[in-house]
XYZ file of C-alpha atoms in Angstrom:
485
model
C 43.590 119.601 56.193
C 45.194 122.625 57.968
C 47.962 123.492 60.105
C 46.839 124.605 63.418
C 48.888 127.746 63.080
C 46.074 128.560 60.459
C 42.925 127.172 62.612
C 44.404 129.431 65.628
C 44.747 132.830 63.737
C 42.785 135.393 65.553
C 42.110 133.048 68.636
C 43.081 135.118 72.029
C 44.556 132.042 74.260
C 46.321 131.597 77.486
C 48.747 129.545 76.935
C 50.533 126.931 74.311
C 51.997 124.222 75.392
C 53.470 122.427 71.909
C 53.783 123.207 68.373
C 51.338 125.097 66.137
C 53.260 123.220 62.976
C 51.082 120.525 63.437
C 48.495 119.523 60.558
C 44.876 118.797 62.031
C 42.548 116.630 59.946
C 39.377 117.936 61.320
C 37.792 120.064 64.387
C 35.202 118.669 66.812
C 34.186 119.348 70.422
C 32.338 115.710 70.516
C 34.667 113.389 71.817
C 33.126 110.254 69.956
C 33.938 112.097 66.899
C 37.438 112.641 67.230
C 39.487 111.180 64.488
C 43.104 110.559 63.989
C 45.001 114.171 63.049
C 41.965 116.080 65.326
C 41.481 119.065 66.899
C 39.534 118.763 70.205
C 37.583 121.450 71.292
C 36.962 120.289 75.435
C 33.640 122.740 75.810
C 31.581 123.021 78.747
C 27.945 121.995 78.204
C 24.735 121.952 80.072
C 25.084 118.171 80.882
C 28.466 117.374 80.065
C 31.787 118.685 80.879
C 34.283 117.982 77.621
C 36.894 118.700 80.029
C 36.579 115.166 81.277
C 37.022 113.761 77.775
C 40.272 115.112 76.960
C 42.302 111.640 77.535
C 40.089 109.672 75.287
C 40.774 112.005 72.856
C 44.333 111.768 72.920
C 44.096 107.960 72.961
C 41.824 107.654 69.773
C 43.936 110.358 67.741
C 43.664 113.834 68.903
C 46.424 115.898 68.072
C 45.537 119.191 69.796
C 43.337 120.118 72.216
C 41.288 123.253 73.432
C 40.380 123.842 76.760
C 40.130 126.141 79.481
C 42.219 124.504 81.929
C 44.736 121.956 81.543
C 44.585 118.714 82.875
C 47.083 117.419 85.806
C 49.538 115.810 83.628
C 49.539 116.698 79.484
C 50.501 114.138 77.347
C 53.289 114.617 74.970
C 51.098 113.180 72.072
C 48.987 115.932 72.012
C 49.264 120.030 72.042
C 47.433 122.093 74.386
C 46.136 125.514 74.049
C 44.267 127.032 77.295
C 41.604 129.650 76.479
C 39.105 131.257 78.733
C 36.228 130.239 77.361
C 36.053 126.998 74.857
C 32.704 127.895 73.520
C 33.515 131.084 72.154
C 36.983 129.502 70.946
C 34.901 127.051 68.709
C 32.885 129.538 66.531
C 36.401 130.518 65.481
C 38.148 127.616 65.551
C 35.844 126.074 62.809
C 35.401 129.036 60.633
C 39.207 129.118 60.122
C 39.436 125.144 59.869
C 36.811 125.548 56.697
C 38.560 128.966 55.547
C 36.081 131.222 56.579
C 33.099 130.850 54.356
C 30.820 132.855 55.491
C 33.038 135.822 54.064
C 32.749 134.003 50.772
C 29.245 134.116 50.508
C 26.519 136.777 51.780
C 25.204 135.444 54.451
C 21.836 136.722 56.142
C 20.403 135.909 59.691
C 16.857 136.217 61.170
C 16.270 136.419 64.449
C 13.286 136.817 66.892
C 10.527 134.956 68.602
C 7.799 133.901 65.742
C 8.578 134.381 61.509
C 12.259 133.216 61.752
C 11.553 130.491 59.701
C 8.611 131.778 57.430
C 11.101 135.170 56.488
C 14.513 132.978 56.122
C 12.537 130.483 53.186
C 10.645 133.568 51.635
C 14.050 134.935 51.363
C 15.637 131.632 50.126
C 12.804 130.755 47.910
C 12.901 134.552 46.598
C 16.648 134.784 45.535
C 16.453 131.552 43.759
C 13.660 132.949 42.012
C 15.770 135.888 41.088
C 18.129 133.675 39.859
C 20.603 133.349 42.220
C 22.630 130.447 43.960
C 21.420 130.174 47.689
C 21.628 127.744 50.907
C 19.081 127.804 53.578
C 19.610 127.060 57.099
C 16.028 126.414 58.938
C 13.604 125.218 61.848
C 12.338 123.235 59.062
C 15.434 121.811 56.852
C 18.655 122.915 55.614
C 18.825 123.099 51.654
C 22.072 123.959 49.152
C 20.481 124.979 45.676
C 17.431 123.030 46.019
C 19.031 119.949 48.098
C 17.189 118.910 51.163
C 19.650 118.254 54.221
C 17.380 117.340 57.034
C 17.503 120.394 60.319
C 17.974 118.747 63.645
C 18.430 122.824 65.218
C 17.076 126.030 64.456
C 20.919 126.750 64.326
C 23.531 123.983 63.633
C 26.406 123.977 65.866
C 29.433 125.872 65.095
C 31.060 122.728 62.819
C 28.041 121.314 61.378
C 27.465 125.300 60.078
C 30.528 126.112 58.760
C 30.553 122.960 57.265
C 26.697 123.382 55.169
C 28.473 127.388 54.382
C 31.687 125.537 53.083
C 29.370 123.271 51.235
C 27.349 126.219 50.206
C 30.386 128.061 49.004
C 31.840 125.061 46.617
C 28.571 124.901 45.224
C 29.064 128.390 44.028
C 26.238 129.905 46.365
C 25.778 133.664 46.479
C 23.496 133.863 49.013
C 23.048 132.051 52.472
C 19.634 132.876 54.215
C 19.505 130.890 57.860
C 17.323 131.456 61.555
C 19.310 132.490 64.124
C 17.793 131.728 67.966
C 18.504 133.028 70.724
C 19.928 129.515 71.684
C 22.922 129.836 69.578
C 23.898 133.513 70.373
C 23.910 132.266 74.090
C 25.949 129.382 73.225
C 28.437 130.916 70.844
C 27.151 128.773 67.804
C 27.848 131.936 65.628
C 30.655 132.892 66.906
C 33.270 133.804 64.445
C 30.715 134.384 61.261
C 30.902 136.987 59.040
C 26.990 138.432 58.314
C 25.685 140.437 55.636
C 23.023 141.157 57.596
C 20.517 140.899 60.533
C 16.664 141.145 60.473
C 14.672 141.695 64.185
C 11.037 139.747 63.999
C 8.850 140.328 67.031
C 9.875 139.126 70.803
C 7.737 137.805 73.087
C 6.994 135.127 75.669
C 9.320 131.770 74.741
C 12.563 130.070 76.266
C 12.348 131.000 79.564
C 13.200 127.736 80.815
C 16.157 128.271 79.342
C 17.127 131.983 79.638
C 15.565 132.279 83.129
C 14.410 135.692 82.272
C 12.792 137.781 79.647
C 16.219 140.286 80.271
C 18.257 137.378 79.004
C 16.406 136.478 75.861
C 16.258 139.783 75.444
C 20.156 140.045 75.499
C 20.551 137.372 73.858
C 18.893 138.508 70.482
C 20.722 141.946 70.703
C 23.774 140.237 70.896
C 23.528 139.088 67.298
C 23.331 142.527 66.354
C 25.637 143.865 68.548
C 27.956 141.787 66.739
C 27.079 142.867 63.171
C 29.845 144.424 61.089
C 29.989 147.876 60.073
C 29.220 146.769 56.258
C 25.947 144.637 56.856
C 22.758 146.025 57.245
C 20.403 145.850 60.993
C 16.661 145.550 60.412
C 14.187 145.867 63.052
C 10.706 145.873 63.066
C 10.082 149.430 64.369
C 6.374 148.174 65.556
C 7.670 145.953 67.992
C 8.729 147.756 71.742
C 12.018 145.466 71.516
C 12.896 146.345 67.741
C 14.652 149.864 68.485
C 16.969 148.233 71.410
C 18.592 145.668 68.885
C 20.224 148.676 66.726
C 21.566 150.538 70.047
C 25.089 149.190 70.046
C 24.843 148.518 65.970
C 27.953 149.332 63.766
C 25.818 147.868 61.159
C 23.646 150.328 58.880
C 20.256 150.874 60.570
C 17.056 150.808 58.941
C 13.752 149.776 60.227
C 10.307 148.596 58.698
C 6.427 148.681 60.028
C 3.202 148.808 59.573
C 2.008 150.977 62.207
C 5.054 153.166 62.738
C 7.280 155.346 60.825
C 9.477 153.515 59.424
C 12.069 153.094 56.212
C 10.090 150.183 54.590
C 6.096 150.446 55.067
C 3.228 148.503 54.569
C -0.625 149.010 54.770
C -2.874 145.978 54.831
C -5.947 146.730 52.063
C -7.167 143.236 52.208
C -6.929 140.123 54.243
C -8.652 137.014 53.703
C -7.873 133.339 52.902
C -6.786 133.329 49.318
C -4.268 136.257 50.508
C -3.283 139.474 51.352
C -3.605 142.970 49.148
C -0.881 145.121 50.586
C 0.217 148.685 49.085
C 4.240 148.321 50.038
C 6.222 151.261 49.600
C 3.177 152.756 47.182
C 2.462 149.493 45.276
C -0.390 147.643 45.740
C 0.187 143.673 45.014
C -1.563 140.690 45.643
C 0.358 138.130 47.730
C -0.790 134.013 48.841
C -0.050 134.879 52.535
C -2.796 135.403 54.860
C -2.450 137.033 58.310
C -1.474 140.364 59.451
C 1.791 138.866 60.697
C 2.574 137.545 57.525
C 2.654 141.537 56.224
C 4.957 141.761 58.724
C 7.383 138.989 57.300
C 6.986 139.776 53.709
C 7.791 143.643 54.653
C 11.014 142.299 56.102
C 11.618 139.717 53.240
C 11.051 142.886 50.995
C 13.058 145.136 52.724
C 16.134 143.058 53.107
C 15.978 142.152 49.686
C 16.343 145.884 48.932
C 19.356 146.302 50.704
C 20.961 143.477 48.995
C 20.776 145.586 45.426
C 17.655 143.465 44.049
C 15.310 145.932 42.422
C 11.896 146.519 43.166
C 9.571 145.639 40.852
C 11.630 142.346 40.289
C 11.194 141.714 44.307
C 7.642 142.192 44.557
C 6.612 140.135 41.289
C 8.464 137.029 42.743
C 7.352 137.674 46.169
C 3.642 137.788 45.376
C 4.110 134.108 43.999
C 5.459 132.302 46.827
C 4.086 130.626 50.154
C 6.219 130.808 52.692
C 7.425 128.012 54.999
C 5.430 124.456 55.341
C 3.058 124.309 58.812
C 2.747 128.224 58.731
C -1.254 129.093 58.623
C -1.045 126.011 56.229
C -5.249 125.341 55.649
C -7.196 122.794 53.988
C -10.878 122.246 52.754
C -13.029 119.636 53.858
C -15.505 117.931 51.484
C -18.077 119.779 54.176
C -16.896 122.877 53.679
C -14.587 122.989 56.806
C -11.759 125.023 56.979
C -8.531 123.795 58.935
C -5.470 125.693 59.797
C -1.929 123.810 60.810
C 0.366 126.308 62.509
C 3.402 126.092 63.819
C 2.028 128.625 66.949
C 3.734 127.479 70.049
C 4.001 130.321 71.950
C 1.191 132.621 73.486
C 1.696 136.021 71.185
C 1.891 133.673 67.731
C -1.100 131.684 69.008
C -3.003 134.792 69.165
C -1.470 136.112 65.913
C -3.456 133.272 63.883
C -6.446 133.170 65.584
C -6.526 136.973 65.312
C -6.015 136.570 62.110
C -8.959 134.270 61.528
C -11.159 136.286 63.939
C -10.543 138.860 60.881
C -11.495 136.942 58.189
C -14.113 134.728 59.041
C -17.642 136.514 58.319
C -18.838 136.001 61.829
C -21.362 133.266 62.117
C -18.702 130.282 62.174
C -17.218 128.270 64.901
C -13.776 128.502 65.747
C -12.198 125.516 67.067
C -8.878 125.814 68.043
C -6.425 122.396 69.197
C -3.528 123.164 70.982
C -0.987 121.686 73.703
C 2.351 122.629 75.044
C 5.643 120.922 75.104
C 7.122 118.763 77.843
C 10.873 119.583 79.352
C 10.194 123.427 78.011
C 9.363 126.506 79.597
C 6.390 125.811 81.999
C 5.359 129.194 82.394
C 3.300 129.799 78.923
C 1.318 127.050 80.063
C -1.557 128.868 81.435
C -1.148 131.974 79.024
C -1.578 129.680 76.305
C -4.445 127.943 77.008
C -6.189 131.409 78.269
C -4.434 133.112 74.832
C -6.477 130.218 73.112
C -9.889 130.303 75.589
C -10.203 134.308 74.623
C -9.834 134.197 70.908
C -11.951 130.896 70.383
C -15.337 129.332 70.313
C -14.390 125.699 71.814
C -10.802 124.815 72.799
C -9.210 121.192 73.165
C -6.389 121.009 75.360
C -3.856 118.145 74.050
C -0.191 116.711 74.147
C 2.304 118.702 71.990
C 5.329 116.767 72.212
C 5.326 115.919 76.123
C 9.102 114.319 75.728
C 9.819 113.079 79.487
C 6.988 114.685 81.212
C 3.500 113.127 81.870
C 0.812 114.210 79.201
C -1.977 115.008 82.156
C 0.220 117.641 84.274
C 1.305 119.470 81.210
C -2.404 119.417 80.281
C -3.292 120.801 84.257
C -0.807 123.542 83.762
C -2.588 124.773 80.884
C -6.140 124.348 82.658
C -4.617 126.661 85.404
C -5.196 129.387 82.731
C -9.010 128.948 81.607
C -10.907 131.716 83.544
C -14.291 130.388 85.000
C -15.726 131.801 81.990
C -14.096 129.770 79.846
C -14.599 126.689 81.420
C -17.484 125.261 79.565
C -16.270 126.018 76.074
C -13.041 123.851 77.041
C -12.156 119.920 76.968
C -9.343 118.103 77.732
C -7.999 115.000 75.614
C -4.522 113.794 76.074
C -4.203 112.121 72.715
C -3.439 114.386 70.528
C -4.905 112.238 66.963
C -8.250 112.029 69.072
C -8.385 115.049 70.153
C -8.219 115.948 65.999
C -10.566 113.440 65.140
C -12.879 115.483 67.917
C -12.480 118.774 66.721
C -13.045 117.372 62.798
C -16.654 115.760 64.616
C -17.488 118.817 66.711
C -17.340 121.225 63.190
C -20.136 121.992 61.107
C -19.924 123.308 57.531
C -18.219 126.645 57.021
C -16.458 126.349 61.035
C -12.793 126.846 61.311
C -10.075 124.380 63.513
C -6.972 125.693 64.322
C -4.271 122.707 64.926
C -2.175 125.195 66.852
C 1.360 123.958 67.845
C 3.395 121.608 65.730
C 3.199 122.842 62.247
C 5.779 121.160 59.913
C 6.816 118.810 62.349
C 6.332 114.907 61.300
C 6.737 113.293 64.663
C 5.181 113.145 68.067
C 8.133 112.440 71.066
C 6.740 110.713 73.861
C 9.119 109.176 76.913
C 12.297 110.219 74.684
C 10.958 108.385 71.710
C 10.161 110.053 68.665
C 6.837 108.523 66.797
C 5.729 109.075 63.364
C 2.967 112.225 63.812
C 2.017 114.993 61.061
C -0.979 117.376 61.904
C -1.888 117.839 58.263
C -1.871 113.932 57.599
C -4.046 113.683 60.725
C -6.390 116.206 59.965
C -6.506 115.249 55.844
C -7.409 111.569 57.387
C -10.409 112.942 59.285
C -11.914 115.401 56.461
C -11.635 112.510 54.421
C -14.091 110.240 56.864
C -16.574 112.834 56.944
């Protein structure tokens, strides 16, 4: 419990209307949450105004409210502070409510468009390794020292995070490694965090539906580093044409890493094949579980950060060359046949190509590659075709399928992606809406020593079809068939 006087420090606002003496029992912008003693934070979202919410507030407890403009009559129950944008108020609002914990604990974002999640675990997983307290915010699931905390966001909102750093921070956490999309920079989810740190991935085609254009991703991922503090550090991948604009407006330290470019951290690939990678990093050679040229790329910047967070080197790349990364990630099994399959995560058109480059590299040349893949529903349209073709170019036979399809029908989202299959391409292409047949069918088409490529949902354990989420894991699916053969 705080006074509002405390939860308001730093918060540039309009106009007060009450008294900041009062003591608030908790801060939330969803009205169904509000308790007696509350804060309510009225934020404008994409489908619902919180504006409109303000007098149920009030009448199940609220004792303050945020919002950008005041309703026609105030009730005296209740103060009211006007600000010009609610949002951005909230980041701030909620870091101060939970006394700031992200300036109690070193806390290290990831952004970009494919290895968020893979770099933020190999970090997490690393630390602990190295002996150190840490909390993990992820695609995949939140954890606190080992704890699992099921992820419903790449990036919680603004209360839900502070409240896993405050967690994080009583649990005596020294470290806090989470994904940051481009999502919540656009939404202000961060807002009013205190980072160590900032490492740039890759960007490429994704969330268009959302951002409209590739400018506003774009602007969207710089922001984060725009907004870095002169004491963290700003790491870019120097091999990507995006990575130099993130540190333009930087007053964090800049420092870069790459494979191909000059750089301040470098890697060369010596070997690449399914039991791993041989990389010579910084003038060591070591022998890491990853496979992929992509995954050089993430254990460079796992590496790199780690580096500019004092660990030492040799300690780094002894515990890095033991770990696996994130689940669904290039994630490949063995059939009894002698069938290889791959589970990826791959959703969008550059990381589809990024594994089934990365198998085109390894595999000896005489077998089949069989790739699966669909696209999701209510999401940005436009990959559709680029996908499909992405997956047509790089493979030997292709089976279009449902991703998650959510509200839209299976069969268009399937046509979109036809709409990308050059003539060419035509005959080495089916189409099978069900997504567990269209496994089973790949699993039947492979002979012994071929390759399938489940391309799409990775980790995920569900399928959501019409709004409803059903019980569907790739891996399980695939495991199921090998086992029938």
């Amino acid at each position: 419990m705080r006074y509002l006087s405390e939860i308001i420090e730093g918060l540039a606002f309009t106009e007060l209307q009450g008294s900041a003496d009062v003591e608030i029992t908790a801060v939330v912008f969803d009205s169904r949450k509000v308790v007696p003693g509350a804060l309510f934070v009225a934020v404008r979202g994409t489908h619902v105004d919180g504006h409109d919410y303000i007098e149920q507030a009030i009448k199940d407890g609220a004792v303050a409210i945020v919002c950008e403009d005041l309703p026609g009559h105030t009730a005296e129950a209740a103060d009211f502070l006007m600000v010009q944008n609610s949002a951005e108020a909230l980041g701030l609002l909620a870091s101060n409510f939970y006394g700031n914990p992200s300036k109690k604990i070193k806390l290290v974002g990831v952004t970009g468009t494919n290895g968020k999640t893979t770099t933020a675990t190999l970090l997490y997983q690393l630390f602990r390794d190295l002996g150190y307290k840490c909390g993990l915010l992820s695609t995949v699931e939140n954890q606190i020292n080992g704890k699992v905390i099921p992820s419903t966001h790449t990036t919680p909102d603004p209360v839900a995070l502070n409240a896993l750093l405050d967690d994080m921070v009583a649990q005596s956490c020294d470290y806090c490694f989470m994904e940051v999309s481009s999502h919540a920079v656009a939404q202000h989810r961060i807002d009013g965090l205190t980072f160590a740190g900032g490492i740039f991935s890759n960007l490429t085609h994704d969330h268009l539906d959302y951002h409209k254009t590739f400018d506003s991703y774009l602007k969207a991922k710089k922001g984060f580093f725009d907004a870095l503090p002169k004491g963290a550090f700003a790491l870019t991948n120097v091999d990507d044409r995006n990575g130099n604009v993130m540190l333009q407006n930087t007053k964090a330290s800049k420092k870069t890493y790459g494979l191909k470019n000059m750089a301040d951290f470098k890697v060369k690939v010596l070997e690449n094949q399914f039991g791993g990678l041989l990389l010579n990093v910084d003038g060591d050679e070591v022998w890491f579980k990853m496979v992929g040229s992509f995954n050089a790329y993430n254990l460079l910047a796992v590496y790199a950060a780690a580096i500019l967070l004092g660990q030492e080197k040799s300690a780094v790349l002894t515990s890095l060359s033991k770990l696996s990364g994130a689940e669904g990630r290039f994630d490949y099994s063995i059939a009894p046949n002698k069938v290889i399959g791959i589970v990826d995560y791959a959703h969008t058109p550059d990381a589809v190509q990024n594994v089934l480059s990365t198998v085109h590299d390894i595999r000896k040349g005489t077998e089949k590659v069989i790739t699966v893949i669909g696209c999701g529903g209510d999401r940005d349209k436009t990959k559709r075709p680029v996908m499909a073709k992405t997956a047509c170019d790089w493979s030997d036979k292709v089976i279009l399928t449902s991703d998650n399809p959510r509200t839209e029908d299976p069969a268009q989202i399937i046509k979109d992606m036809e709409a990308g299959v050059d003539p060419g391409n035509q005959r080495k292409t089916i189409s099978i809406a069900d997504r567990r047949e269209a496994i089973k069918t790949a699993v039947h088409l492979a002979q012994p020593g071929d390759i399938i490529v489940l391309a799409g949902k990775g980790h995920e354990k569900y399928q959501e079809i019409n709004g409803v989420k059903n019980h569907f894991d790739d891996k399980e699916e695939l495991l199921n068939a090998f086992s029938k053969l």
